[in-house]
Amino acid sequence: MSYPTLRYFHENYEEGPKNQGENIQKGDDMNSHRKYLVEYLIKEQQQGGGKIYPNLRPYTQSNLDLLFTGVPKETKFVVLIIEKENESTGPEVTMDLHAVSNIVIRYSYPNNTALVNKLKATKFPTMLVIDANKSVQKFADGLKTRESMKMAIKNFLQPKHINIPEQEARTEIFTGKWLEAEVPDIDSLFEARQKKLLKDKIKRMRDPVFQMDLETALRWSLKREVARTKTISGEKLIALLAYLNIIVKYFPFGLNGHRFMLQLRDHVKNTVESIKGEEILEVFQKAEQKDDKLFSSPEQWLACEGSSPEHRGYPCGLWKMFHYLTVSSAEKNVDSTNVDPLEVLRAMEGYIRHFFGCADCAQHFLEMVEKKDMKSVSSLDSSILWLWMAHNAANKRLAGDETEDPEFPKIQFPSSDSCPLCRNTDNTWDFNEVLKYLKQVYSSINVRYIGSDTRVLHSALEAPIPSKNGGVLQSLDTTRLPEKTLCT
């Protein structure tokens, strides 16, 4: 699974731990998302639900008088769209214009032969208008898009002094291949080239961990996942506190960021019974508005950026952050004999169970917690390896899935190129070498600072030296280790 996921909450929805809405098929773009959603709403109405929406069911009668049955009293016109059965433009226009006074939009299909013959319709789609006296007027044929149909309706209604708000009816424009070939100005062209160079540079690195990705994953989790939870109490509150505890202890903050997260943790800790998710968001927003330099980088993806907005992003960032936290725990507790080896994994489990937005992904992870016996982990090194195993199991399940990013295929990591010593001659894993590799890749000294202001993280450092190229590459990677094969 990947983002976005579409879920429908009907008008009588009651919140509950097992009631997470109805899954709706998602498309490849906004138009197909809309089509699937409208089709679901039609099905909902056919089953007796969806009463808060306008009538989205196709008109199946041949009697035009019935078009005015059940409509608002002020209705002066019914616009009837007749289109082919596999189209959804009619119900989409119905939703677009349902708030416009004095008109109602309905649609039908050519298989309603009695109606089609009565109206003498021969071309589809066709648009007709029926007034309160039941007189019929055809005013458009062959329009196939929502925008063109809405513009035709607007043009018909204007002389009748019925106005459609401007944002509801935009001029139809051609958006073909030429739109993608828009010539940018010199600054935009230069910035695009810099981004391409940076992307190519990151691809040549071996499983890089960037401060920007870690910070973006943390902010996303608290501002978009935890914050959308209406009320956090009971097990959710315990899970949130455990999550904040490991963030305070092991996340690579600068001084201000650590101080802020400590205060947020203590605020949640002192909560008697419950806290609202929106309160977490409000605290975050106030701190960011004060410009307290809590984070060193903008809220965007770097190594976790996908080939499109639908790919990678937050799931990638969350995996990287928890890998980092397991290794950070091992680093900071190397001499400790009184540390819980499950501390980070239990916090991750609680976060995934109660806050992670992808319900299917969460279910798969929680099943893995049981099947792979997470509770048997008895050392910090085993904790690092268990999470690596879980990540590879998820990669194996999603390899070849339609949600897989074509530029970043799901593999069993690390690859042989990244770590030649991690596999035995029979292609089985050498767990000691894998552990060494993970500890090196996710070590605090190997976090890279491209795009980050190191002064926020290390107050003793001077300002980053500006790149001659400026723009995207302005903040240099001040990682203390040179670029080289990480397994050597």
Short mmCIF file of C-alpha atoms in Angstrom, two decimals:
data_model
loop_
_atom_site.label_atom_id
_atom_site.label_comp_id
_atom_site.label_asym_id
_atom_site.label_seq_id
_atom_site.Cartn_x
_atom_site.Cartn_y
_atom_site.Cartn_z
CA MET A 1 0.00 0.00 0.00
CA SER A 2 1.03 3.63 -0.46
CA TYR A 3 -0.41 7.08 -0.23
CA PRO A 4 -2.96 8.26 -1.06
CA THR A 5 -5.54 5.94 0.43
CA LEU A 6 -9.22 6.89 -0.04
CA ARG A 7 -11.75 6.04 2.65
CA TYR A 8 -15.41 6.93 2.86
CA PHE A 9 -17.15 7.83 6.14
CA HIS A 10 -20.92 7.79 5.72
CA GLU A 11 -23.27 10.25 7.39
CA ASN A 12 -24.00 7.90 10.32
CA TYR A 13 -20.36 7.03 10.93
CA GLU A 14 -19.42 6.34 14.54
CA GLU A 15 -15.78 6.56 15.53
CA GLY A 16 -14.23 3.36 16.85
CA PRO A 17 -10.89 1.50 16.86
CA LYS A 18 -12.12 -0.99 14.24
CA ASN A 19 -14.22 1.46 12.26
CA GLN A 20 -11.85 3.12 9.84
CA GLY A 21 -14.22 3.88 7.01
CA GLU A 22 -14.83 2.07 3.74
CA ASN A 23 -11.91 1.62 1.38
CA ILE A 24 -12.43 3.25 -2.03
CA GLN A 25 -10.48 2.29 -5.12
CA LYS A 26 -7.91 4.93 -5.95
CA GLY A 27 -6.91 6.02 -9.42
CA ASP A 28 -3.72 7.20 -11.08
CA ASP A 29 -4.61 10.89 -11.01
CA MET A 30 -7.17 13.37 -9.72
CA ASN A 31 -9.66 12.62 -12.51
CA SER A 32 -9.71 8.90 -11.82
CA HIS A 33 -9.86 9.53 -8.05
CA ARG A 34 -12.98 11.63 -8.67
CA LYS A 35 -14.53 9.00 -10.96
CA TYR A 36 -14.12 6.20 -8.42
CA LEU A 37 -15.43 8.38 -5.60
CA VAL A 38 -18.55 9.38 -7.55
CA GLU A 39 -19.18 5.76 -8.50
CA TYR A 40 -18.98 4.82 -4.82
CA LEU A 41 -21.45 7.56 -3.86
CA ILE A 42 -23.90 6.33 -6.52
CA LYS A 43 -23.64 2.82 -5.10
CA GLU A 44 -24.19 4.23 -1.61
CA GLN A 45 -27.40 5.96 -2.72
CA GLN A 46 -28.62 2.85 -4.52
CA GLN A 47 -28.32 1.02 -1.21
CA GLY A 48 -30.33 3.67 0.63
CA GLY A 49 -27.49 5.82 1.98
CA GLY A 50 -25.86 9.06 0.90
CA LYS A 51 -28.98 11.13 1.60
CA ILE A 52 -26.95 14.26 2.28
CA TYR A 53 -25.86 14.40 -1.38
CA PRO A 54 -27.87 15.48 -4.43
CA ASN A 55 -29.52 12.66 -6.39
CA LEU A 56 -26.59 10.99 -8.17
CA ARG A 57 -28.50 8.00 -9.53
CA PRO A 58 -29.20 7.86 -13.27
CA TYR A 59 -32.69 8.88 -14.35
CA THR A 60 -34.41 5.69 -15.54
CA GLN A 61 -37.94 6.97 -16.21
CA SER A 62 -39.34 8.08 -19.57
CA ASN A 63 -41.86 10.53 -18.08
CA LEU A 64 -40.28 13.99 -18.01
CA ASP A 65 -42.78 15.20 -15.43
CA LEU A 66 -41.07 13.02 -12.83
CA LEU A 67 -37.86 15.03 -13.19
CA PHE A 68 -39.46 17.69 -10.98
CA THR A 69 -40.54 15.21 -8.31
CA GLY A 70 -38.72 15.78 -5.04
CA VAL A 71 -36.72 18.80 -6.22
CA PRO A 72 -36.58 22.09 -4.25
CA LYS A 73 -39.60 24.38 -4.74
CA GLU A 74 -37.49 27.15 -6.29
CA THR A 75 -36.28 24.87 -9.12
CA LYS A 76 -36.93 26.51 -12.51
CA PHE A 77 -34.90 24.21 -14.76
CA VAL A 78 -33.71 20.63 -14.83
CA VAL A 79 -30.65 20.04 -16.98
CA LEU A 80 -30.60 16.50 -18.34
CA ILE A 81 -27.32 15.02 -19.55
CA ILE A 82 -27.50 11.84 -21.62
CA GLU A 83 -24.11 10.14 -21.93
CA LYS A 84 -22.70 6.69 -22.55
CA GLU A 85 -22.86 4.12 -19.76
CA ASN A 86 -19.11 4.09 -19.04
CA GLU A 87 -18.94 7.86 -18.47
CA SER A 88 -19.27 9.65 -15.13
CA THR A 89 -19.37 13.28 -16.26
CA GLY A 90 -23.11 13.59 -15.53
CA PRO A 91 -22.92 12.79 -11.80
CA GLU A 92 -19.70 14.81 -11.49
CA VAL A 93 -21.41 17.92 -12.90
CA THR A 94 -24.33 17.18 -10.57
CA MET A 95 -21.95 17.39 -7.60
CA ASP A 96 -20.19 20.48 -8.98
CA LEU A 97 -23.41 22.52 -9.38
CA HIS A 98 -25.63 21.11 -6.65
CA ALA A 99 -25.41 24.34 -4.62
CA VAL A 100 -26.60 26.59 -7.50
CA SER A 101 -30.15 27.80 -6.87
CA ASN A 102 -33.03 27.31 -9.34
CA ILE A 103 -31.48 24.38 -11.23
CA VAL A 104 -31.13 20.64 -10.78
CA ILE A 105 -28.77 18.44 -12.78
CA ARG A 106 -29.78 14.87 -13.72
CA TYR A 107 -28.32 12.40 -16.16
CA SER A 108 -29.39 9.29 -18.04
CA TYR A 109 -27.97 6.70 -20.43
CA PRO A 110 -28.80 5.77 -24.05
CA ASN A 111 -30.11 2.40 -22.81
CA ASN A 112 -33.12 4.34 -21.49
CA THR A 113 -34.55 3.91 -24.99
CA ALA A 114 -38.06 5.17 -24.20
CA LEU A 115 -36.64 8.48 -22.97
CA VAL A 116 -34.06 8.73 -25.76
CA ASN A 117 -36.67 8.10 -28.44
CA LYS A 118 -39.06 10.62 -26.91
CA LEU A 119 -36.34 13.27 -26.93
CA LYS A 120 -35.09 12.21 -30.40
CA ALA A 121 -31.52 12.15 -29.11
CA THR A 122 -29.03 10.61 -31.55
CA LYS A 123 -25.64 11.99 -30.48
CA PHE A 124 -24.04 11.39 -27.11
CA PRO A 125 -23.33 13.07 -24.88
CA THR A 126 -26.20 15.50 -25.33
CA MET A 127 -27.59 18.14 -22.98
CA LEU A 128 -31.21 19.26 -22.70
CA VAL A 129 -33.03 21.62 -20.39
CA ILE A 130 -36.59 21.12 -19.15
CA ASP A 131 -38.41 24.06 -17.60
CA ALA A 132 -41.22 24.03 -15.03
CA ASN A 133 -43.80 23.93 -17.88
CA LYS A 134 -42.14 20.69 -19.10
CA SER A 135 -40.99 22.24 -22.38
CA VAL A 136 -37.73 20.73 -23.66
CA GLN A 137 -34.83 22.52 -25.30
CA LYS A 138 -31.64 20.90 -26.59
CA PHE A 139 -28.71 23.26 -26.18
CA ALA A 140 -25.48 21.26 -26.50
CA ASP A 141 -24.18 18.12 -28.19
CA GLY A 142 -20.80 16.46 -28.10
CA LEU A 143 -19.39 18.12 -24.95
CA LYS A 144 -17.33 15.52 -23.12
CA THR A 145 -15.70 17.29 -20.17
CA ARG A 146 -17.03 18.64 -16.89
CA GLU A 147 -15.73 22.12 -17.58
CA SER A 148 -17.23 22.38 -21.07
CA MET A 149 -20.61 21.15 -19.81
CA LYS A 150 -20.58 23.61 -16.91
CA MET A 151 -19.66 26.45 -19.26
CA ALA A 152 -22.58 25.53 -21.55
CA ILE A 153 -24.95 25.51 -18.56
CA LYS A 154 -23.59 28.86 -17.40
CA ASN A 155 -24.08 30.41 -20.85
CA PHE A 156 -27.67 29.12 -20.97
CA LEU A 157 -28.54 30.42 -17.51
CA GLN A 158 -26.96 33.88 -17.70
CA PRO A 159 -29.80 35.45 -19.77
CA LYS A 160 -32.20 33.98 -17.18
CA HIS A 161 -30.33 35.89 -14.43
CA ILE A 162 -29.20 32.67 -12.77
CA ASN A 163 -25.52 32.95 -12.03
CA ILE A 164 -22.98 30.22 -11.44
CA PRO A 165 -20.08 31.40 -9.23
CA GLU A 166 -16.97 32.00 -11.31
CA GLN A 167 -14.96 29.32 -9.52
CA GLU A 168 -17.63 26.79 -10.46
CA ALA A 169 -17.30 27.34 -14.20
CA ARG A 170 -13.82 27.93 -15.58
CA THR A 171 -13.03 28.42 -19.23
CA GLU A 172 -12.20 25.16 -20.98
CA ILE A 173 -8.56 25.13 -22.05
CA PHE A 174 -6.49 22.60 -23.90
CA THR A 175 -3.97 20.95 -21.60
CA GLY A 176 -2.13 18.68 -23.96
CA LYS A 177 1.56 17.96 -24.38
CA TRP A 178 2.42 21.60 -25.07
CA LEU A 179 1.64 22.45 -21.45
CA GLU A 180 4.43 20.16 -20.28
CA ALA A 181 6.84 21.97 -22.57
CA GLU A 182 6.42 25.38 -20.97
CA VAL A 183 9.70 27.26 -21.23
CA PRO A 184 10.89 28.35 -17.76
CA ASP A 185 12.77 31.51 -17.02
CA ILE A 186 16.52 31.32 -16.56
CA ASP A 187 16.32 31.09 -12.75
CA SER A 188 13.80 28.24 -12.93
CA LEU A 189 15.89 26.43 -15.52
CA PHE A 190 19.01 26.78 -13.39
CA GLU A 191 17.20 25.57 -10.28
CA ALA A 192 15.79 22.56 -12.15
CA ARG A 193 19.29 21.66 -13.33
CA GLN A 194 20.61 21.90 -9.78
CA LYS A 195 17.84 19.64 -8.54
CA LYS A 196 18.68 17.10 -11.23
CA LEU A 197 22.36 17.18 -10.25
CA LEU A 198 21.44 16.74 -6.60
CA LYS A 199 19.09 13.84 -7.35
CA ASP A 200 21.78 12.09 -9.40
CA LYS A 201 24.29 12.65 -6.60
CA ILE A 202 21.96 11.11 -4.02
CA LYS A 203 21.36 8.08 -6.24
CA ARG A 204 25.10 7.45 -6.37
CA MET A 205 25.28 7.39 -2.57
CA ARG A 206 24.72 4.10 -0.78
CA ASP A 207 21.61 4.14 1.43
CA PRO A 208 22.22 7.74 2.58
CA VAL A 209 20.52 9.13 5.69
CA PHE A 210 19.78 12.85 5.57
CA GLN A 211 18.90 15.10 8.47
CA MET A 212 16.24 16.66 6.23
CA ASP A 213 14.44 13.32 5.76
CA LEU A 214 14.57 12.51 9.48
CA GLU A 215 13.20 15.93 10.45
CA THR A 216 10.49 15.85 7.78
CA ALA A 217 9.36 12.37 8.90
CA LEU A 218 9.12 13.52 12.53
CA ARG A 219 7.19 16.68 11.68
CA TRP A 220 4.86 14.74 9.36
CA SER A 221 4.14 12.16 12.07
CA LEU A 222 3.22 14.73 14.71
CA LYS A 223 1.59 17.45 12.59
CA ARG A 224 -0.35 15.22 10.18
CA GLU A 225 -0.82 11.86 11.90
CA VAL A 226 -0.97 12.49 15.65
CA ALA A 227 -2.64 15.88 15.13
CA ARG A 228 -5.55 14.40 13.15
CA THR A 229 -6.49 12.14 16.08
CA LYS A 230 -9.50 13.77 17.69
CA THR A 231 -8.95 12.61 21.27
CA ILE A 232 -5.82 10.86 22.55
CA SER A 233 -6.47 8.89 25.72
CA GLY A 234 -5.94 5.47 27.25
CA GLU A 235 -3.70 3.23 25.13
CA LYS A 236 -3.26 5.98 22.53
CA LEU A 237 -1.92 8.35 25.18
CA ILE A 238 0.50 5.69 26.45
CA ALA A 239 1.65 5.04 22.87
CA LEU A 240 2.18 8.76 22.19
CA LEU A 241 4.22 9.17 25.36
CA ALA A 242 6.41 6.17 24.47
CA TYR A 243 6.95 7.63 21.01
CA LEU A 244 7.91 11.06 22.37
CA ASN A 245 10.23 9.41 24.90
CA ILE A 246 12.38 7.75 22.25
CA ILE A 247 12.34 10.92 20.14
CA VAL A 248 13.63 12.95 23.10
CA LYS A 249 16.29 10.33 23.89
CA TYR A 250 17.56 9.33 20.46
CA PHE A 251 16.58 11.81 17.71
CA PRO A 252 19.42 14.04 16.37
CA PHE A 253 18.14 17.43 17.47
CA GLY A 254 19.96 20.68 17.95
CA LEU A 255 19.69 22.39 21.34
CA ASN A 256 16.39 24.22 20.65
CA GLY A 257 14.75 21.24 19.02
CA HIS A 258 15.63 18.95 21.91
CA ARG A 259 14.40 21.49 24.44
CA PHE A 260 11.09 21.89 22.59
CA MET A 261 10.51 18.15 22.27
CA LEU A 262 11.32 17.67 25.95
CA GLN A 263 8.68 20.28 26.84
CA LEU A 264 6.14 18.64 24.52
CA ARG A 265 6.87 15.23 26.05
CA ASP A 266 6.45 16.58 29.57
CA HIS A 267 3.23 18.35 28.56
CA VAL A 268 1.79 15.05 27.35
CA LYS A 269 3.20 13.22 30.37
CA ASN A 270 1.40 15.61 32.73
CA THR A 271 -1.91 15.10 30.92
CA VAL A 272 -4.33 13.53 33.38
CA GLU A 273 -6.76 11.73 31.10
CA SER A 274 -6.65 12.92 27.49
CA ILE A 275 -5.27 15.43 25.04
CA LYS A 276 -6.63 16.52 21.68
CA GLY A 277 -4.61 15.96 18.52
CA GLU A 278 -5.27 19.53 17.44
CA GLU A 279 -3.54 20.70 20.63
CA ILE A 280 -0.32 18.99 19.47
CA LEU A 281 -0.63 20.77 16.12
CA GLU A 282 -1.26 24.12 17.81
CA VAL A 283 1.85 23.76 19.98
CA PHE A 284 3.92 22.93 16.89
CA GLN A 285 2.57 25.81 14.84
CA LYS A 286 3.16 28.36 17.60
CA ALA A 287 6.74 27.21 18.03
CA GLU A 288 7.38 27.37 14.28
CA GLN A 289 5.82 30.83 14.03
CA LYS A 290 8.22 32.06 16.70
CA ASP A 291 11.06 30.86 14.46
CA ASP A 292 12.86 29.16 17.35
CA LYS A 293 15.05 27.16 14.96
CA LEU A 294 13.64 23.85 16.13
CA PHE A 295 14.63 22.18 12.88
CA SER A 296 17.59 22.67 10.62
CA SER A 297 15.92 22.05 7.26
CA PRO A 298 12.75 22.81 5.29
CA GLU A 299 9.90 20.30 5.52
CA GLN A 300 10.56 18.36 2.33
CA TRP A 301 12.00 15.02 1.20
CA LEU A 302 15.50 14.49 -0.09
CA ALA A 303 16.60 10.83 -0.37
CA CYS A 304 12.96 9.85 0.25
CA GLU A 305 11.60 11.93 -2.61
CA GLY A 306 9.82 9.65 -5.08
CA SER A 307 9.54 9.87 -8.84
CA SER A 308 6.06 11.35 -8.25
CA PRO A 309 4.22 12.76 -5.21
CA GLU A 310 2.35 9.44 -4.84
CA HIS A 311 5.54 7.45 -4.29
CA ARG A 312 7.83 7.05 -1.28
CA GLY A 313 7.86 10.20 0.90
CA TYR A 314 6.54 9.61 4.41
CA PRO A 315 6.66 5.77 4.53
CA CYS A 316 10.31 5.93 3.40
CA GLY A 317 11.08 8.66 5.94
CA LEU A 318 9.40 6.76 8.77
CA TRP A 319 11.41 3.59 8.06
CA LYS A 320 14.65 5.61 7.99
CA MET A 321 13.79 7.38 11.22
CA PHE A 322 13.06 4.19 13.15
CA HIS A 323 16.19 2.50 11.76
CA TYR A 324 18.14 5.51 12.98
CA LEU A 325 16.47 5.35 16.41
CA THR A 326 17.33 1.65 16.94
CA VAL A 327 20.97 2.35 16.08
CA SER A 328 21.04 5.54 18.16
CA SER A 329 19.70 3.59 21.14
CA ALA A 330 22.50 1.04 20.74
CA GLU A 331 25.10 3.81 20.46
CA LYS A 332 23.93 5.71 23.52
CA ASN A 333 23.40 2.63 25.70
CA VAL A 334 26.56 0.76 24.73
CA ASP A 335 27.79 0.61 28.35
CA SER A 336 24.37 0.31 29.97
CA THR A 337 23.24 -2.94 31.55
CA ASN A 338 19.79 -1.67 32.50
CA VAL A 339 18.18 -0.81 29.17
CA ASP A 340 15.06 -2.24 27.56
CA PRO A 341 16.07 -3.71 24.14
CA LEU A 342 12.44 -3.40 23.04
CA GLU A 343 12.13 0.30 23.93
CA VAL A 344 12.27 1.62 20.35
CA LEU A 345 10.42 -1.31 18.75
CA ARG A 346 7.54 -1.11 21.25
CA ALA A 347 7.26 2.63 20.68
CA MET A 348 7.17 2.01 16.92
CA GLU A 349 4.53 -0.68 17.34
CA GLY A 350 2.37 1.68 19.44
CA TYR A 351 2.75 4.50 16.94
CA ILE A 352 1.86 2.27 13.96
CA ARG A 353 -1.09 0.75 15.81
CA HIS A 354 -2.70 4.01 16.92
CA PHE A 355 -1.55 6.79 14.58
CA PHE A 356 -0.24 5.55 11.23
CA GLY A 357 -2.55 6.74 8.46
CA CYS A 358 -2.33 3.69 6.18
CA ALA A 359 -4.58 1.15 7.91
CA ASP A 360 -3.61 -1.76 5.63
CA CYS A 361 0.09 -1.06 6.13
CA ALA A 362 -0.43 -0.90 9.89
CA GLN A 363 -2.29 -4.21 9.88
CA HIS A 364 0.53 -5.94 7.98
CA PHE A 365 3.13 -4.56 10.40
CA LEU A 366 1.17 -5.61 13.48
CA GLU A 367 0.74 -9.11 12.04
CA MET A 368 4.51 -9.23 11.54
CA VAL A 369 5.05 -8.22 15.18
CA GLU A 370 3.31 -11.46 16.17
CA LYS A 371 4.57 -13.77 13.42
CA LYS A 372 8.19 -12.66 13.73
CA ASP A 373 8.01 -12.72 17.55
CA MET A 374 9.19 -9.18 18.21
CA LYS A 375 8.80 -9.64 21.96
CA SER A 376 11.64 -12.21 21.91
CA VAL A 377 14.20 -9.51 21.03
CA SER A 378 16.67 -9.57 23.90
CA SER A 379 19.45 -7.14 22.94
CA LEU A 380 19.88 -3.76 21.30
CA ASP A 381 21.73 -5.38 18.38
CA SER A 382 18.84 -7.81 17.92
CA SER A 383 16.49 -4.83 17.89
CA ILE A 384 18.41 -3.33 14.96
CA LEU A 385 18.31 -6.63 13.07
CA TRP A 386 14.63 -7.30 13.81
CA LEU A 387 13.61 -3.98 12.26
CA TRP A 388 15.86 -4.64 9.25
CA MET A 389 14.20 -8.04 8.83
CA ALA A 390 10.72 -6.46 9.12
CA HIS A 391 11.60 -3.81 6.53
CA ASN A 392 12.84 -6.43 4.07
CA ALA A 393 9.69 -8.50 4.64
CA ALA A 394 7.62 -5.42 3.74
CA ASN A 395 9.77 -4.83 0.66
CA LYS A 396 9.28 -8.43 -0.45
CA ARG A 397 5.51 -8.15 -0.07
CA LEU A 398 5.35 -4.91 -2.07
CA ALA A 399 7.89 -5.80 -4.78
CA GLY A 400 6.15 -5.58 -8.13
CA ASP A 401 3.04 -4.01 -6.58
CA GLU A 402 1.37 -1.26 -8.58
CA THR A 403 2.32 1.19 -5.83
CA GLU A 404 6.05 0.51 -6.24
CA ASP A 405 8.09 3.47 -7.43
CA PRO A 406 9.58 2.46 -10.83
CA GLU A 407 12.71 4.50 -10.10
CA PHE A 408 13.20 2.88 -6.68
CA PRO A 409 12.25 -0.81 -6.89
CA LYS A 410 11.67 -2.72 -3.66
CA ILE A 411 14.78 -4.85 -3.04
CA GLN A 412 16.23 -6.85 -0.19
CA PHE A 413 18.63 -4.35 1.30
CA PRO A 414 21.47 -3.81 1.54
CA SER A 415 22.23 -4.63 -2.08
CA SER A 416 25.35 -6.56 -3.01
CA ASP A 417 26.79 -3.36 -4.48
CA SER A 418 26.24 -1.43 -1.26
CA CYS A 419 27.58 -4.17 0.99
CA PRO A 420 29.42 -7.03 -0.73
CA LEU A 421 30.26 -8.64 2.63
CA CYS A 422 26.64 -8.79 3.82
CA ARG A 423 25.90 -11.99 1.87
CA ASN A 424 27.57 -15.38 2.12
CA THR A 425 28.67 -17.28 -0.98
CA ASP A 426 25.33 -19.15 -1.00
CA ASN A 427 23.52 -15.76 -1.01
CA THR A 428 22.31 -16.11 2.59
CA TRP A 429 22.77 -13.20 4.93
CA ASP A 430 25.84 -12.77 7.08
CA PHE A 431 24.07 -11.22 10.07
CA ASN A 432 27.26 -9.93 11.69
CA GLU A 433 28.17 -8.00 8.55
CA VAL A 434 24.59 -6.76 8.13
CA LEU A 435 24.66 -5.46 11.70
CA LYS A 436 27.97 -3.66 11.06
CA TYR A 437 26.52 -2.13 7.91
CA LEU A 438 23.33 -0.92 9.60
CA LYS A 439 25.28 0.55 12.51
CA GLN A 440 27.50 2.45 10.10
CA VAL A 441 24.77 3.69 7.74
CA TYR A 442 22.43 4.84 10.52
CA SER A 443 25.12 6.07 12.88
CA SER A 444 24.81 9.64 14.11
CA ILE A 445 28.20 10.46 12.61
CA ASN A 446 26.99 9.41 9.16
CA VAL A 447 23.86 11.58 8.99
CA ARG A 448 24.28 13.94 6.07
CA TYR A 449 23.45 17.64 6.15
CA ILE A 450 22.65 18.58 2.55
CA GLY A 451 19.89 21.19 2.79
CA SER A 452 20.32 21.58 6.57
CA ASP A 453 21.67 24.55 8.50
CA THR A 454 24.35 22.95 10.68
CA ARG A 455 24.37 26.00 12.97
CA VAL A 456 20.94 24.88 14.24
CA LEU A 457 22.28 21.42 15.04
CA HIS A 458 25.76 22.27 16.28
CA SER A 459 25.90 25.74 17.75
CA ALA A 460 29.71 25.64 17.86
CA LEU A 461 29.96 25.32 14.08
CA GLU A 462 30.32 28.38 11.90
CA ALA A 463 27.83 29.07 9.11
CA PRO A 464 27.85 26.62 6.20
CA ILE A 465 29.97 27.80 3.28
CA PRO A 466 27.72 28.90 0.40
CA SER A 467 28.03 26.89 -2.79
CA LYS A 468 29.15 28.78 -5.88
CA ASN A 469 26.03 27.44 -7.57
CA GLY A 470 23.67 28.68 -4.84
CA GLY A 471 20.04 27.51 -4.81
CA VAL A 472 19.43 23.88 -3.96
CA LEU A 473 23.09 23.12 -3.34
CA GLN A 474 23.67 26.19 -1.18
CA SER A 475 24.00 24.20 2.06
CA LEU A 476 26.88 21.79 1.69
CA ASP A 477 26.95 18.25 3.05
CA THR A 478 29.14 18.69 6.10
CA THR A 479 29.17 14.99 7.00
CA ARG A 480 32.42 14.17 8.69
CA LEU A 481 33.02 10.96 6.72
CA PRO A 482 34.18 11.08 3.09
CA GLU A 483 32.13 9.58 0.25
CA LYS A 484 33.26 5.95 -0.02
CA THR A 485 31.94 2.43 0.05
CA LEU A 486 30.40 1.96 3.46
CA CYS A 487 31.23 -1.71 3.77
CA THR A 488 34.96 -1.32 3.46
#
